[in-house]
XYZ file of C-alpha atoms in Angstrom:
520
model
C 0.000 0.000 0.000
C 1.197 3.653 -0.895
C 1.127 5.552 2.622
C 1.549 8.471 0.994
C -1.920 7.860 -0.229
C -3.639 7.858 3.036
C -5.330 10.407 4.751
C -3.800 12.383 7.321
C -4.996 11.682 11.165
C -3.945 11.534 14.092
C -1.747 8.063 14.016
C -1.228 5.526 17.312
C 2.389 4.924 17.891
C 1.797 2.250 20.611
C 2.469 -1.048 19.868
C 4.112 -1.109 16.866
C 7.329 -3.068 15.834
C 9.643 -0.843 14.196
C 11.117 -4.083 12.249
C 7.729 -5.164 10.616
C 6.041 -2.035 10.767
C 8.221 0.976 10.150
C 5.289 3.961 9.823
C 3.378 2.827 13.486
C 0.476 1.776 13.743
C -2.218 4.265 11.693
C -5.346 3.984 13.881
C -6.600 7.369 14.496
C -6.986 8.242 18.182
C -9.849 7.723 20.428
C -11.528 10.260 21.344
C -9.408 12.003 24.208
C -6.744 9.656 24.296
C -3.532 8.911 22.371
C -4.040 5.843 21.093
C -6.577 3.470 18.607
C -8.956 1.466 19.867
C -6.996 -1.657 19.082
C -3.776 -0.377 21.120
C -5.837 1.386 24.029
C -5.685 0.190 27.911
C -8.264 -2.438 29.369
C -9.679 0.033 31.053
C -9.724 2.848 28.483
C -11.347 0.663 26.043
C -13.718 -0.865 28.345
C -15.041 2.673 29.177
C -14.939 3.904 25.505
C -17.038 0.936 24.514
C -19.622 1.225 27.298
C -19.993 4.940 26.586
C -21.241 4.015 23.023
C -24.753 3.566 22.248
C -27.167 2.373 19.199
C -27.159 5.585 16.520
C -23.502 6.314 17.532
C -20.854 7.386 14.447
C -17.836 6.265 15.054
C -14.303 6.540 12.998
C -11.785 4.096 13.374
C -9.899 4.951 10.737
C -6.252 2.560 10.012
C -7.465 0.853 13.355
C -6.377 -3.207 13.145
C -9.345 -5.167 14.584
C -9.310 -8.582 15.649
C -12.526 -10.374 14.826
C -13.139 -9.850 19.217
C -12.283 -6.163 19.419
C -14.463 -6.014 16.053
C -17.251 -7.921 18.399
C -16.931 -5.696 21.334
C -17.150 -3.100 19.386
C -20.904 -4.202 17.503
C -22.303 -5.046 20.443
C -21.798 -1.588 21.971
C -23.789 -0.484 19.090
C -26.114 -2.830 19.092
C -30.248 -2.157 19.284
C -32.204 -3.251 22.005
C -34.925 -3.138 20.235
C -34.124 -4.733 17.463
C -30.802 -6.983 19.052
C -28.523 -5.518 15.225
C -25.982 -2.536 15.964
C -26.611 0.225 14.575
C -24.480 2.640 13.659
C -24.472 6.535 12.674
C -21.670 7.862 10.030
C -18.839 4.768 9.982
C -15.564 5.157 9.054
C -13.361 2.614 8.268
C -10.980 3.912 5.814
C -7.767 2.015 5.368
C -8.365 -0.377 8.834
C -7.748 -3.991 8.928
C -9.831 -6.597 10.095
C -8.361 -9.852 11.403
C -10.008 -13.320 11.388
C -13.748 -12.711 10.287
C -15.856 -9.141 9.861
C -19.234 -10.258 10.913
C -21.479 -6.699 9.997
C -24.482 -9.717 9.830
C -27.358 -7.415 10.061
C -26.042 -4.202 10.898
C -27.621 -0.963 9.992
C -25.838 1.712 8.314
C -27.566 5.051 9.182
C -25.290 7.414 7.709
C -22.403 6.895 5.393
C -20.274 3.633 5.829
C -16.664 4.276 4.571
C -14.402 1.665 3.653
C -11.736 2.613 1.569
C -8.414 1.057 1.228
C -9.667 -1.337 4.218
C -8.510 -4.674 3.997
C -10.319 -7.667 5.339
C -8.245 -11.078 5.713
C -10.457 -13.473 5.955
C -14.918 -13.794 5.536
C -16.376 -10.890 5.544
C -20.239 -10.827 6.230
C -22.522 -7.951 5.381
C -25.137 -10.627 5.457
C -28.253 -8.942 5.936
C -26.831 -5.549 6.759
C -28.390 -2.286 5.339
C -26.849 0.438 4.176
C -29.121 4.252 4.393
C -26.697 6.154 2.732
C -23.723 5.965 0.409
C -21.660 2.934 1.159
C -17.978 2.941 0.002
C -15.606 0.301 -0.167
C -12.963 2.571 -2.935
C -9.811 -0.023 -2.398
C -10.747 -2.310 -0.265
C -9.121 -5.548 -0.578
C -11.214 -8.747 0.523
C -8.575 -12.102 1.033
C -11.320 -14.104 1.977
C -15.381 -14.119 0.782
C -16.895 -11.077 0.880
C -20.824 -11.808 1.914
C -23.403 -8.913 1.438
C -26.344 -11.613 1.090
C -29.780 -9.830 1.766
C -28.470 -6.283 2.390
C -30.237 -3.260 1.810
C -28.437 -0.497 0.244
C -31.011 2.451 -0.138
C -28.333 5.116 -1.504
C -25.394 3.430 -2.624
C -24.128 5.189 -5.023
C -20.953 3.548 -5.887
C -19.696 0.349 -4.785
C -15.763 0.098 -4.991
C -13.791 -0.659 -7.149
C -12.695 -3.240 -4.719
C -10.700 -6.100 -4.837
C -11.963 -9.737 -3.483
C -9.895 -12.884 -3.570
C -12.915 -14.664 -3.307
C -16.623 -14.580 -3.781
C -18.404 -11.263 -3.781
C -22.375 -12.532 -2.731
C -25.021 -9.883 -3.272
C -27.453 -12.863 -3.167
C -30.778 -11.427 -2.282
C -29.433 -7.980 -1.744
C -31.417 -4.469 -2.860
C -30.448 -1.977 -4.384
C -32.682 1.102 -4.095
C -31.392 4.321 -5.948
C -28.636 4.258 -9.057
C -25.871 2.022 -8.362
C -22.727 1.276 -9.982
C -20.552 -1.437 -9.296
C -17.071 -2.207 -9.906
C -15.244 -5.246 -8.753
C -12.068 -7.307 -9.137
C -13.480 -10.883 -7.768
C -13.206 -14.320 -8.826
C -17.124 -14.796 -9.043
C -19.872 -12.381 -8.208
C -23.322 -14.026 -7.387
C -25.870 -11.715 -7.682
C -28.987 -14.679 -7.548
C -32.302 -13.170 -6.942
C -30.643 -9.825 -6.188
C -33.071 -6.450 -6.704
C -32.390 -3.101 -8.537
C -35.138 -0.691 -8.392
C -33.223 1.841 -10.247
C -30.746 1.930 -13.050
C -27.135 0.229 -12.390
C -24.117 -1.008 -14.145
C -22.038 -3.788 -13.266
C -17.921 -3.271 -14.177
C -15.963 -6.551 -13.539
C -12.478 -7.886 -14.124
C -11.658 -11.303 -13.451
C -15.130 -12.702 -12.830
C -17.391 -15.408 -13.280
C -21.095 -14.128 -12.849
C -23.788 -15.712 -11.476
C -27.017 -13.268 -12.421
C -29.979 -16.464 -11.471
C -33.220 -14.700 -10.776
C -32.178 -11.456 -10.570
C -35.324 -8.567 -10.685
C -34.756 -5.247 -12.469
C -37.431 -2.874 -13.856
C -34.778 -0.394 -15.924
C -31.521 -0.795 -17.813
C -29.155 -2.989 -16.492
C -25.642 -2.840 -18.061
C -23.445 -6.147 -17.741
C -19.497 -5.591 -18.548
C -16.396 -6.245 -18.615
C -13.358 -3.713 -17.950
C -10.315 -4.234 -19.995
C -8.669 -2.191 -17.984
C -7.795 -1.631 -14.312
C -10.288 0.466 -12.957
C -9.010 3.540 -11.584
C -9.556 5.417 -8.247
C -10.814 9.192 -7.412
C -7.222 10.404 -6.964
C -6.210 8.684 -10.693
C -4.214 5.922 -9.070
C -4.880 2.285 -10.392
C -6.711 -0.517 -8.429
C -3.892 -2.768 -7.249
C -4.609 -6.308 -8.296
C -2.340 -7.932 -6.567
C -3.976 -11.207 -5.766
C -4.961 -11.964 -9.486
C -1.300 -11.507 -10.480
C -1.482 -15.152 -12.189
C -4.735 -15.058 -13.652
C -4.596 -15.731 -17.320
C -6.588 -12.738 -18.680
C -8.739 -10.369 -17.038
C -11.915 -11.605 -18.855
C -15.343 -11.991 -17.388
C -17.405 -15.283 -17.752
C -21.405 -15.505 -17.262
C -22.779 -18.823 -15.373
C -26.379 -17.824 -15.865
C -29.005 -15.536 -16.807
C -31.987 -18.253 -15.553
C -34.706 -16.232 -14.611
C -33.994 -12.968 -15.753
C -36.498 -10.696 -17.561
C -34.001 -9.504 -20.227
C -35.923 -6.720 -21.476
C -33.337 -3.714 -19.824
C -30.305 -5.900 -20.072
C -27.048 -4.713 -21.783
C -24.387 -7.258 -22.331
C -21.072 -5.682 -23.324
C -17.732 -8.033 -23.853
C -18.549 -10.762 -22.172
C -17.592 -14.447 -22.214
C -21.023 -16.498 -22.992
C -19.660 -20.177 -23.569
C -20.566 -21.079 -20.238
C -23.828 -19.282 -19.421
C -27.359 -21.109 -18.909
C -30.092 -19.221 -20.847
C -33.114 -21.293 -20.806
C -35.757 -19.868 -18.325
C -34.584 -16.132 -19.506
C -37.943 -14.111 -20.766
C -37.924 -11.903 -22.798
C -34.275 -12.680 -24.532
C -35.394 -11.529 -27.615
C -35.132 -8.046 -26.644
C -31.685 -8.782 -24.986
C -28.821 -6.004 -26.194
C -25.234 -7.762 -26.833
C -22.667 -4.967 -27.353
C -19.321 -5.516 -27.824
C -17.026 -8.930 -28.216
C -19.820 -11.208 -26.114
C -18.282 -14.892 -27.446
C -20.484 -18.122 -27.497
C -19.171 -21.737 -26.932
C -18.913 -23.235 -30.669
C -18.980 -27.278 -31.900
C -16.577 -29.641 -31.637
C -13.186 -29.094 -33.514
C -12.637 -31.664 -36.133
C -9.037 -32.652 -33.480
C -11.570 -34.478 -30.702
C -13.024 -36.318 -33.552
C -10.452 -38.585 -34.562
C -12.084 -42.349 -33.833
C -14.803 -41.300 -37.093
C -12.551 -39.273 -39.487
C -15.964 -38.944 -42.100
C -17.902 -36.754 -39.211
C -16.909 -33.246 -39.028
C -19.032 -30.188 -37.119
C -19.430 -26.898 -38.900
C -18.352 -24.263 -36.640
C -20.759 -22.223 -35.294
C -22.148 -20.544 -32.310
C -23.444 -22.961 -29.938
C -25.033 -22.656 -26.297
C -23.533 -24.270 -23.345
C -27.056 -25.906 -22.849
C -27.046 -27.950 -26.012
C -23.254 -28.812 -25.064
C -24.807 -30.474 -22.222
C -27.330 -32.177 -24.186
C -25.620 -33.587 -26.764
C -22.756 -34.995 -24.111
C -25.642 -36.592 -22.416
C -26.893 -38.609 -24.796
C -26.124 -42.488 -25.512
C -23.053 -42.726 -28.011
C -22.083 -39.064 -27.451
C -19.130 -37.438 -29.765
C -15.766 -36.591 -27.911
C -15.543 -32.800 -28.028
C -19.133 -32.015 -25.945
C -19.329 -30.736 -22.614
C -20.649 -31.991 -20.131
C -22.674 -30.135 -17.323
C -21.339 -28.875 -14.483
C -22.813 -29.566 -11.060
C -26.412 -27.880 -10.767
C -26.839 -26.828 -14.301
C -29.643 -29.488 -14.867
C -30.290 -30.893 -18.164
C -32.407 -28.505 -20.781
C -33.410 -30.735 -24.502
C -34.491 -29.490 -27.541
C -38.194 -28.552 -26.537
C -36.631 -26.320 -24.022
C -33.338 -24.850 -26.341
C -35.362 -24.077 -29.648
C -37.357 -20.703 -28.530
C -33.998 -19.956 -26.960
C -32.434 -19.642 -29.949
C -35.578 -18.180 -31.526
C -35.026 -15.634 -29.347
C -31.227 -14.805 -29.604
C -31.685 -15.260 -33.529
C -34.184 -12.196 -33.490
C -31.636 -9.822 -30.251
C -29.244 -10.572 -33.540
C -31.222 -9.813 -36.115
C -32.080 -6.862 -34.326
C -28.576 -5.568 -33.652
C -28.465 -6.260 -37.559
C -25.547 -9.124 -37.291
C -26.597 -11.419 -39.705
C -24.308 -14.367 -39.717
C -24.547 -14.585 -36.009
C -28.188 -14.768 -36.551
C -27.845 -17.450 -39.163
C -26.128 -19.285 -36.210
C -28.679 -19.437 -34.115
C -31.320 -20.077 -37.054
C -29.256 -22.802 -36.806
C -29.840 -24.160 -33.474
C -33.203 -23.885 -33.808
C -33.435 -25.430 -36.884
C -30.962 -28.631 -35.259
C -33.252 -28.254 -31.761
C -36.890 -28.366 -33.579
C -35.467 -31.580 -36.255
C -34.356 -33.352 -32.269
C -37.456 -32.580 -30.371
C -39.938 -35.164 -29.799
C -43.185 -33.427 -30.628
C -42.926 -33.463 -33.839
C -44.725 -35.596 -36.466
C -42.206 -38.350 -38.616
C -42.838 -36.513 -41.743
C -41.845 -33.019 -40.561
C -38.790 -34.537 -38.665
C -37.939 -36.239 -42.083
C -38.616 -33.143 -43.626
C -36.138 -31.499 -42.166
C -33.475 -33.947 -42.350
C -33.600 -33.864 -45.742
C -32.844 -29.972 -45.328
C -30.329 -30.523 -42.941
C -28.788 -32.777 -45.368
C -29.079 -31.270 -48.284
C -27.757 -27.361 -47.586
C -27.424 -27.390 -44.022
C -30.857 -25.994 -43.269
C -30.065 -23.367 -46.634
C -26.788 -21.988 -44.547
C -23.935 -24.568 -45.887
C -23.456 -23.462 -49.261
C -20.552 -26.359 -49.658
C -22.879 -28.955 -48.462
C -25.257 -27.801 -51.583
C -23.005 -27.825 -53.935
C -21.371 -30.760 -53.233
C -24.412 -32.689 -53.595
C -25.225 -29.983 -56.954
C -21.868 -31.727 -58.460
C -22.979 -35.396 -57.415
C -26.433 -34.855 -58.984
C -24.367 -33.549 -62.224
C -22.111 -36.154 -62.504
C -25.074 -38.801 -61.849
C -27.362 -37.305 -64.557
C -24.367 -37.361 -66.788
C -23.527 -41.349 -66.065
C -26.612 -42.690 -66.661
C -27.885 -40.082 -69.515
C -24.680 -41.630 -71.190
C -25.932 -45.196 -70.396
C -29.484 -45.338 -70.979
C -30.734 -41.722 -72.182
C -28.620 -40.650 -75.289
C -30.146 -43.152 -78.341
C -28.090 -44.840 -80.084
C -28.201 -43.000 -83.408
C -30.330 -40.115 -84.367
C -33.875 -41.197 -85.638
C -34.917 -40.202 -89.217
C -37.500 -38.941 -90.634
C -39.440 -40.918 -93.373
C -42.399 -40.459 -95.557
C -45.015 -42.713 -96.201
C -48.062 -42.513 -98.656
C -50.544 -43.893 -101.154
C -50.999 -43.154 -104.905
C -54.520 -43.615 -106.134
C -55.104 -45.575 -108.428
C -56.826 -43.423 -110.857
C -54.411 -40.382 -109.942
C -55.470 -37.364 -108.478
C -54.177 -35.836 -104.944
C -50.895 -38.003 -103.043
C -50.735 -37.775 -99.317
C -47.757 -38.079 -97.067
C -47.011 -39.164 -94.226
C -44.341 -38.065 -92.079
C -43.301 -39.989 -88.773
C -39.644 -40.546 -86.646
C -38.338 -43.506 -85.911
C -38.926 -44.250 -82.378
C -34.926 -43.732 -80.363
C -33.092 -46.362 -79.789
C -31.404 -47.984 -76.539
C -28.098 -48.184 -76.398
C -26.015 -50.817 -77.673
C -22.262 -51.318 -77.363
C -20.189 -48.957 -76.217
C -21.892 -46.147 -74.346
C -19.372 -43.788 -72.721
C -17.587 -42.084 -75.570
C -17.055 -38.925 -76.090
C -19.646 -37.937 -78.179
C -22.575 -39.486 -75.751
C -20.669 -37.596 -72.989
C -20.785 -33.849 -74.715
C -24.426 -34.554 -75.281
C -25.868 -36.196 -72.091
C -23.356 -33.074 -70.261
C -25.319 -30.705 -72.530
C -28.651 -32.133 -71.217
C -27.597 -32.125 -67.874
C -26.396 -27.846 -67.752
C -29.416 -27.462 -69.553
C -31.559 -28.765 -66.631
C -29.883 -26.318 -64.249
C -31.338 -23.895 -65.286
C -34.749 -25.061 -66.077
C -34.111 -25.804 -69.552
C -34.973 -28.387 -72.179
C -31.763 -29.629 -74.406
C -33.850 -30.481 -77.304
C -31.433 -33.821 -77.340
C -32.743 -37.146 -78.760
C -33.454 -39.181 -75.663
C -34.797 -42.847 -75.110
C -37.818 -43.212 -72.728
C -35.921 -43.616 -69.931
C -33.546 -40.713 -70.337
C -36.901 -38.245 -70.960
C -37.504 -39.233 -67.294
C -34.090 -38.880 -65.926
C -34.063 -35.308 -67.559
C -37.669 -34.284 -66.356
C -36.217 -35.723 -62.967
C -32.751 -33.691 -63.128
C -34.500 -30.468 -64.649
C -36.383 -30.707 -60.799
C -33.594 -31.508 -58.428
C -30.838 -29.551 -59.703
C -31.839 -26.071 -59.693
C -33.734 -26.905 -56.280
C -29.881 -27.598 -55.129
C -28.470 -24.405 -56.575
C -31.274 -22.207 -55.294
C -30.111 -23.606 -52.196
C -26.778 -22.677 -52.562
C -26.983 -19.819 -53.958
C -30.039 -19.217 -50.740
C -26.933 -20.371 -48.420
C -24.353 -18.039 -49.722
C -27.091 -15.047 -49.126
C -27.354 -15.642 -45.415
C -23.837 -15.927 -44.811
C -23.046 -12.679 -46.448
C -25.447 -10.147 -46.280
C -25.771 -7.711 -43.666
């Protein structure tokens, strides 16, 4: 810590070890005495402590508490009515509490002033509520920090802080406009209530949003920077020196009413969205990232199977790792996640197609058309000839979004058409024409008749060149709708009428693919 940073008080010089602790201890003095409280007689203390009374401020500012002294202290404070201290204006800047802070329950009357405090082991705010601005600028939580069903009516601005640990604002409220800003290793804010606008800042963070009620705009995001304090000095992040990247990862937005919810650069492969209303009208801002399939590596053992990549949710992941014969490449669920199937995943990614349709990006929509398309062909209300409906869509173009996967079977088609045109469609020579009539007897008018030799099957040898140049010329021809005017036996007339249906059905569908992947 930079002591020239702190405030300047009246320090307690008792009890310090020069060798460990150069500066003395920095506890502000005691009312009418010259020490803290942690460093003050038996007596002294004992006195100070009974003279206090529910309502009191207080300022303890640099004071060292052990979690008894921290005790002694509370219960000085604490309510008869009610059996919870209660305390006026606190200040706690830059003290340190030893062991664990239990604040369970304790009301906040006027301002509660943390900054630069450190706490070294739980911390519990559990039920505590907060009347006025709470501040915890700096503070540095080694252990848990537990604010679980506490009441902030005027917050304000919470931190930045720094938590080794959890940060739990499980069932907390939040009653004015709030903004948060924490360096944790998980923030669980299930079931927690804003009744105003807020915005969440995190580094470092796996998020845990279950349940949580807001009526106005709620912004979600990750910091790519250090966050930086009112005097323009950094947040010192000293116990996530080895984390890999300062990211932030969502668990799960079960629960949530979407609506007023702003997403900005945040880490999606992991989060549970099923249960989420309104997602539709969720706002993604930002690099937010999606888990995707497979990678052709964990697929090895069956070298023919191969995933397209695309955006996938961490719900299907689970899904398709549970079921019998499962690919290697799937994840599984963790612990508590519960199992969502495809009745439950296709409006979900209904509903994220359209929040990306919205926010006009296209190809991540076609994504999630995607998953819907995969979820509603899986789902087990659905009549046979719908499923095999779309399997044959999924088969052919990749539900019109694989362009390759068209053409490929485009080119197979074409070279089929071509093989057996060449075997049994081309005849085997060109029929002529010949005229037939009578002569009366007694003269007068002749009449003709003209007819064509019926074409031949056939015989011999029936891939040369020549039969190939005219059975390809039939085939191009029924690409595009068209009839070759070729020569052809009975069976070739139906192999054409069939060809002049499937093959510009395939290259609408390409051509339908290539569309969605690149238009904007």
């Amino acid at each position: 810590m930079n002591t020239s940073s702190l405030p300047s008080w009246p320090s307690c010089a008792s009890g310090a070890d020069p060798a460990t602790d150069p500066v003395g201890c920095r506890g502000i003095h005691v009312p009418g005495h010259t020490a803290c409280l942690a460093h003050l007689a038996d007596a002294d203390r004992n006195a100070y402590l009974a003279g206090l009374a529910a309502g009191d401020s207080i300022d303890h500012r640099g004071t060292t508490f052990t979690e008894s002294l921290l005790t002694a202290l509370l219960q000085s404070l604490q309510d008869p009515t009610t059996g919870s201290p209660a305390i006026g204006s606190a200040r706690f800047e830059s003290a340190t509490f030893q062991g664990s802070a239990r604040f369970k329950s304790t009301t906040f009357q006027g301002d509660a002033r943390f900054e630069l405090a450190t706490f070294e082991d739980l911390t519990w705010f559990e039920s505590a509520t907060f009347e006025r601005s709470a501040r915890f600028e700096s503070a540095t939580f080694q252990g848990d920090a537990w604010f679980g069903s506490a009441t902030f009516v005027e917050a304000g601005r919470v931190g930045p802080l720094v938590c080794a640990g959890r940060v739990v604002l499980s069932g907390a409220k939040f009653g004015g406009p709030v903004t948060l800003s924490f360096a944790a290793r998980r923030l669980e804010c299930r079931r927690t209530r804003w009744s105003s606008t807020a915005e969440i800042r995190l580094r470092y963070a796996t998020l845990d949003f279950a349940h949580a009620v807001f009526e106005y705009p709620l912004t979600l995001a990750a910091e790519p920077d250090p966050f930086m304090l009112t005097d323009g000095r950094q947040l010192a992040e000293d116990a996530f020196t080895s984390a890999p990247d300062p990211g932030v990862r969502v668990a799960s937005l079960r629960g949530v009413d979407a609506a007023h919810l702003v997403l900005a650069d945040l880490d999606l492969t992991g989060c549970l969205f099923t249960g989420t209303v309104h997602l539709d009208q969720l706002r993604l801002e930002g690099a937010c990232t999606f888990d995707t399939t497979p990678s052709s590596a964990g697929l090895l053992h069956r070298p023919f199977l191969r995933f397209t990549k695309r955006r996938v949710l961490a719900e299907e992941h689970h899904w398709r790792a549970g079921r019998p014969g499962a690919m290697r490449g799937w994840n599984v669920a963790v612990l508590g996640a519960g199992q969502a199937g495809p009745l439950h995943l296709a409006p979900v990614y209904r509903a994220l197609r359209k929040a990306f349709e919205d926010g006009k990006h296209e190809p991540g929509a076609a994504d999630f058309y995607y998953g819907e398309m995969e979820m509603r062909r899986h789902a087990d209300d659905i009549p046979g000839s719908e499923r095999g409906l779309l399997t044959a869509y999924w088969a052919l173009s990749g539900y019109g979004l694989r362009a390759s996967r068209a053409l490929a079977w485009l080119g197979a088609a074409l070279v089929l058409t071509v093989v057996l045109l060449m075997a049994f469609g081309i005849a085997q020579d060109t029929p002529k024409q010949t005229a037939t009539g009578t002569v009366p007897a007694d003269g007068g008018k002749v009449t003709f008749k003209i007819d064509k030799d019926d074409p031949q099957n056939p015989t011999g040898n029936r891939f040369t060149s020549e039969r190939f140049e005219k059975a390809l010329n039939v085939t191009l021809n029924s690409v595009v709708f068209r009839s070759s005017g070729q020569d052809l036996t009975t069976v070739g007339t139906y192999i054409e009428m069939t060809s002049r249906f499937t093959e510009p059905v395939l290259l609408g569908l390409a051509v339908l693919a290539i569309r969605n992947r690149v238009k904007r």
